[in-house]
mmCIF file of C-alpha atoms in Angstrom:
data_model
loop_
_atom_site.group_PDB
_atom_site.id
_atom_site.type_symbol
_atom_site.label_atom_id
_atom_site.label_comp_id
_atom_site.label_asym_id
_atom_site.label_seq_id
_atom_site.Cartn_x
_atom_site.Cartn_y
_atom_site.Cartn_z
ATOM 1 C CA MET A 19 152.300 105.087 -59.836
ATOM 2 C CA GLU A 20 152.163 104.994 -63.515
ATOM 3 C CA PRO A 21 155.363 106.185 -63.534
ATOM 4 C CA ALA A 22 157.211 103.790 -62.019
ATOM 5 C CA SER A 23 155.554 101.220 -63.625
ATOM 6 C CA SER A 24 156.487 103.089 -66.830
ATOM 7 C CA SER A 25 159.673 103.677 -66.005
ATOM 8 C CA LYS A 26 159.939 99.401 -65.152
ATOM 9 C CA GLN A 27 158.018 98.177 -68.708
ATOM 10 C CA LYS A 28 160.668 100.796 -70.364
ATOM 11 C CA ARG A 29 163.936 98.813 -68.184
ATOM 12 C CA ALA A 30 162.144 95.436 -69.440
ATOM 13 C CA GLN A 31 162.381 96.472 -72.825
ATOM 14 C CA SER A 32 165.360 97.385 -73.526
ATOM 15 C CA GLN A 33 167.309 94.455 -71.262
ATOM 16 C CA SER A 34 165.042 92.673 -73.455
ATOM 17 C CA SER A 35 166.208 94.153 -76.594
ATOM 18 C CA SER A 36 169.725 93.582 -75.974
ATOM 19 C CA LYS A 37 169.514 90.598 -74.881
ATOM 20 C CA ARG A 38 167.433 89.600 -78.608
ATOM 21 C CA LEU A 39 170.492 91.703 -79.999
ATOM 22 C CA LYS A 40 173.283 89.781 -78.364
ATOM 23 C CA GLY A 41 171.819 87.063 -79.816
ATOM 24 C CA LEU A 42 171.397 87.986 -82.565
ATOM 25 C CA LEU A 43 175.027 88.619 -83.395
ATOM 26 C CA LYS A 44 175.979 85.608 -81.697
ATOM 27 C CA LYS A 45 173.794 83.562 -84.007
ATOM 28 C CA ALA A 46 175.286 85.759 -87.355
ATOM 29 C CA SER A 47 178.782 85.455 -85.776
ATOM 30 C CA GLU A 48 178.442 81.930 -85.655
ATOM 31 C CA LEU A 49 177.163 81.252 -89.188
ATOM 32 C CA SER A 50 180.010 83.405 -90.277
ATOM 33 C CA ILE A 51 182.223 80.957 -89.198
ATOM 34 C CA LEU A 52 180.485 77.800 -89.314
ATOM 35 C CA CYS A 53 179.572 78.305 -93.107
ATOM 36 C CA GLN A 54 182.609 80.735 -93.804
ATOM 37 C CA VAL A 55 180.499 83.002 -95.574
ATOM 38 C CA GLN A 56 180.637 86.775 -95.628
ATOM 39 C CA VAL A 57 177.744 88.077 -92.755
ATOM 40 C CA CYS A 58 176.490 91.419 -92.703
ATOM 41 C CA MET A 59 174.036 92.893 -90.794
ATOM 42 C CA ILE A 60 172.259 95.964 -89.042
ATOM 43 C CA CYS A 61 170.173 96.023 -86.298
ATOM 44 C CA TYR A 62 168.702 99.564 -85.498
ATOM 45 C CA PRO A 63 167.475 99.904 -82.146
ATOM 46 C CA PRO A 64 163.844 100.639 -80.978
ATOM 47 C CA ASN A 65 164.368 103.822 -80.237
ATOM 48 C CA SER A 66 165.918 105.789 -83.872
ATOM 49 C CA THR A 67 167.700 108.405 -82.039
ATOM 50 C CA SER A 68 170.579 105.999 -81.345
ATOM 51 C CA GLU A 69 173.296 104.519 -83.857
ATOM 52 C CA PRO A 70 172.483 100.694 -85.213
ATOM 53 C CA THR A 71 174.562 97.908 -84.684
ATOM 54 C CA THR A 72 176.617 96.590 -87.357
ATOM 55 C CA LEU A 73 178.339 92.999 -87.587
ATOM 56 C CA PRO A 74 181.089 92.848 -88.420
ATOM 57 C CA LYS A 75 182.104 96.454 -86.319
ATOM 58 C CA ASP A 76 183.764 98.660 -88.874
ATOM 59 C CA GLN A 77 182.192 100.665 -90.513
ATOM 60 C CA PRO A 78 184.371 99.995 -93.840
ATOM 61 C CA ALA A 79 183.566 96.247 -93.578
ATOM 62 C CA VAL A 80 179.909 96.855 -93.774
ATOM 63 C CA GLU A 81 179.851 98.968 -96.545
ATOM 64 C CA LYS A 82 182.445 96.087 -98.761
ATOM 65 C CA LEU A 83 179.882 94.034 -97.889
ATOM 66 C CA ILE A 84 176.693 95.790 -98.599
ATOM 67 C CA GLU A 85 178.598 96.857 -101.669
ATOM 68 C CA LEU A 86 179.269 93.381 -102.530
ATOM 69 C CA TYR A 87 176.339 92.183 -102.407
ATOM 70 C CA LEU A 88 174.529 94.563 -104.182
ATOM 71 C CA GLY A 89 176.432 93.750 -106.837
ATOM 72 C CA ALA A 90 176.463 90.112 -106.525
ATOM 73 C CA LYS A 91 172.552 91.122 -106.966
ATOM 74 C CA ASN A 92 172.781 93.431 -109.795
ATOM 75 C CA SER A 93 175.246 90.787 -111.841
ATOM 76 C CA GLY A 94 172.160 87.876 -111.042
ATOM 77 C CA SER A 95 175.023 85.864 -109.470
ATOM 78 C CA ILE A 96 172.193 86.276 -106.527
ATOM 79 C CA LYS A 97 169.352 83.669 -106.633
ATOM 80 C CA GLN A 98 166.151 85.653 -105.837
ATOM 81 C CA VAL A 99 164.029 85.142 -102.306
ATOM 82 C CA ALA A 100 160.554 84.255 -102.675
ATOM 83 C CA SER A 101 158.673 83.625 -99.140
ATOM 84 C CA PRO A 102 155.071 82.487 -99.172
ATOM 85 C CA ASP A 103 153.794 85.650 -98.544
ATOM 86 C CA ASP A 104 155.005 86.622 -102.494
ATOM 87 C CA TYR A 105 153.377 83.472 -103.797
ATOM 88 C CA VAL A 106 149.929 84.467 -102.298
ATOM 89 C CA SER A 107 150.457 88.390 -103.367
ATOM 90 C CA GLY A 108 151.192 87.403 -106.842
ATOM 91 C CA LYS A 109 154.736 89.168 -107.127
ATOM 92 C CA ASN A 110 156.735 86.716 -107.726
ATOM 93 C CA THR A 111 154.517 85.539 -111.014
ATOM 94 C CA GLY A 112 152.499 88.752 -111.567
ATOM 95 C CA ARG A 113 149.365 87.137 -111.197
ATOM 96 C CA LYS A 114 147.945 84.917 -108.666
ATOM 97 C CA LYS A 115 147.924 81.236 -108.749
ATOM 98 C CA GLU A 116 144.571 79.490 -108.564
ATOM 99 C CA PRO A 117 144.089 77.455 -105.606
ATOM 100 C CA CYS A 118 143.278 73.815 -107.955
ATOM 101 C CA VAL A 119 146.851 74.226 -109.738
ATOM 102 C CA GLU A 120 148.591 74.925 -106.011
ATOM 103 C CA LEU A 121 146.635 71.192 -105.159
ATOM 104 C CA GLN A 122 147.352 70.100 -108.220
ATOM 105 C CA ARG A 123 151.235 70.571 -107.650
ATOM 106 C CA ALA A 124 151.431 69.422 -104.218
ATOM 107 C CA GLN A 125 149.610 66.273 -104.760
ATOM 108 C CA GLN A 126 152.313 65.362 -107.253
ATOM 109 C CA PRO A 127 154.763 64.321 -106.052
ATOM 110 C CA ALA A 128 158.078 65.852 -106.056
ATOM 111 C CA PHE A 129 161.065 63.527 -107.916
ATOM 112 C CA GLU A 130 164.751 64.862 -107.232
ATOM 113 C CA TYR A 131 166.422 62.054 -109.031
ATOM 114 C CA SER A 132 165.081 59.455 -111.864
ATOM 115 C CA LEU A 133 163.535 56.308 -111.098
ATOM 116 C CA TRP A 134 165.396 54.041 -114.150
ATOM 117 C CA HIS A 135 168.829 54.775 -114.839
ATOM 118 C CA PRO A 136 169.179 54.718 -118.661
ATOM 119 C CA GLU A 137 172.406 52.420 -118.350
ATOM 120 C CA LEU A 138 170.035 49.510 -117.553
ATOM 121 C CA ASP A 139 168.476 49.601 -120.511
ATOM 122 C CA LYS A 140 171.961 47.863 -122.062
ATOM 123 C CA CYS A 141 171.784 45.329 -118.695
ATOM 124 C CA PRO A 142 170.829 41.880 -120.424
ATOM 125 C CA GLN A 143 167.687 40.560 -119.326
ATOM 126 C CA GLU A 144 168.810 37.854 -116.631
ATOM 127 C CA LEU A 145 170.889 40.660 -115.095
ATOM 128 C CA LEU A 146 167.803 42.452 -114.476
ATOM 129 C CA ARG A 147 165.987 39.740 -112.980
ATOM 130 C CA SER A 148 169.057 39.030 -110.813
ATOM 131 C CA LEU A 149 169.058 42.714 -109.796
ATOM 132 C CA LEU A 150 164.929 42.238 -108.821
ATOM 133 C CA THR A 151 165.601 39.300 -106.578
ATOM 134 C CA HIS A 152 168.421 40.677 -104.990
ATOM 135 C CA LEU A 153 166.210 43.627 -103.799
ATOM 136 C CA GLU A 154 163.364 42.209 -103.536
ATOM 137 C CA LYS A 155 164.591 40.197 -100.398
ATOM 138 C CA LYS A 156 167.123 43.047 -99.724
ATOM 139 C CA ASN A 157 163.215 44.661 -98.985
ATOM 140 C CA SER A 158 162.332 41.940 -96.774
ATOM 141 C CA THR A 159 164.930 41.876 -94.698
ATOM 142 C CA VAL A 160 164.765 46.016 -93.970
ATOM 143 C CA ASN A 161 160.772 44.983 -93.705
ATOM 144 C CA LEU A 162 161.916 42.276 -91.131
ATOM 145 C CA GLU A 163 163.851 44.671 -89.182
ATOM 146 C CA ILE A 164 161.226 47.330 -88.976
ATOM 147 C CA MET A 165 159.345 45.143 -87.690
ATOM 148 C CA LYS A 166 161.689 43.731 -84.795
ATOM 149 C CA ARG A 167 161.544 47.784 -84.094
ATOM 150 C CA VAL A 168 158.084 48.388 -83.931
ATOM 151 C CA HIS A 169 157.089 45.199 -82.451
ATOM 152 C CA CYS A 170 160.051 46.053 -79.863
ATOM 153 C CA PHE A 171 161.548 41.995 -80.513
ATOM 154 C CA SER A 172 158.127 40.344 -79.863
ATOM 155 C CA PRO A 173 159.075 37.042 -81.032
ATOM 156 C CA THR A 174 155.818 35.914 -81.852
ATOM 157 C CA ALA A 175 155.497 39.513 -84.289
ATOM 158 C CA VAL A 176 158.505 38.684 -86.180
ATOM 159 C CA ASN A 177 157.598 35.076 -87.158
ATOM 160 C CA ASP A 178 154.471 36.373 -88.405
ATOM 161 C CA CYS A 179 156.209 38.762 -90.253
ATOM 162 C CA VAL A 180 159.032 36.261 -91.783
ATOM 163 C CA ASP A 181 155.823 34.076 -92.804
ATOM 164 C CA THR A 182 153.487 36.618 -94.639
ATOM 165 C CA ASN A 183 156.962 37.959 -96.247
ATOM 166 C CA HIS A 184 157.850 34.374 -97.104
ATOM 167 C CA ALA A 185 154.022 33.823 -98.469
ATOM 168 C CA GLU A 186 154.483 37.187 -100.305
ATOM 169 C CA THR A 187 157.608 35.931 -102.677
ATOM 170 C CA LEU A 188 156.208 33.019 -103.169
#
């Protein structure tokens, strides 16, 4: 009885791995088409006796892409990729980071853009005040729209919102 269940299990594993392989090949080709990049993929089968499946199919194209990648990696034009495990093990930094430093860094907001543009320093104060007034009006309008959507356009909630917004601006 065991050999029959074993063969069924092997067949199921084989079908599962072939489905996964087809899915990976499809995703890799979609990535290549949509992002207009060259993609190389080498998948080794579970049983190491058969040849690996490659994308692109022809061997010279695979070797060319591998050489291109290694050349770019050695020249430094490819950014180094790090996984979370690399940071935990200290591979990226050469030492383990202290948890306190990581927590502080996580709690600090990361601003990509400056909060103040240097050109605003050159503007007269009247213009800055009018800009502030304009932005406050926009902010109250946006807040009102948010409250309308949150409260499903409830008229009482909108009226309460309008009253509090006008009270804040006065």
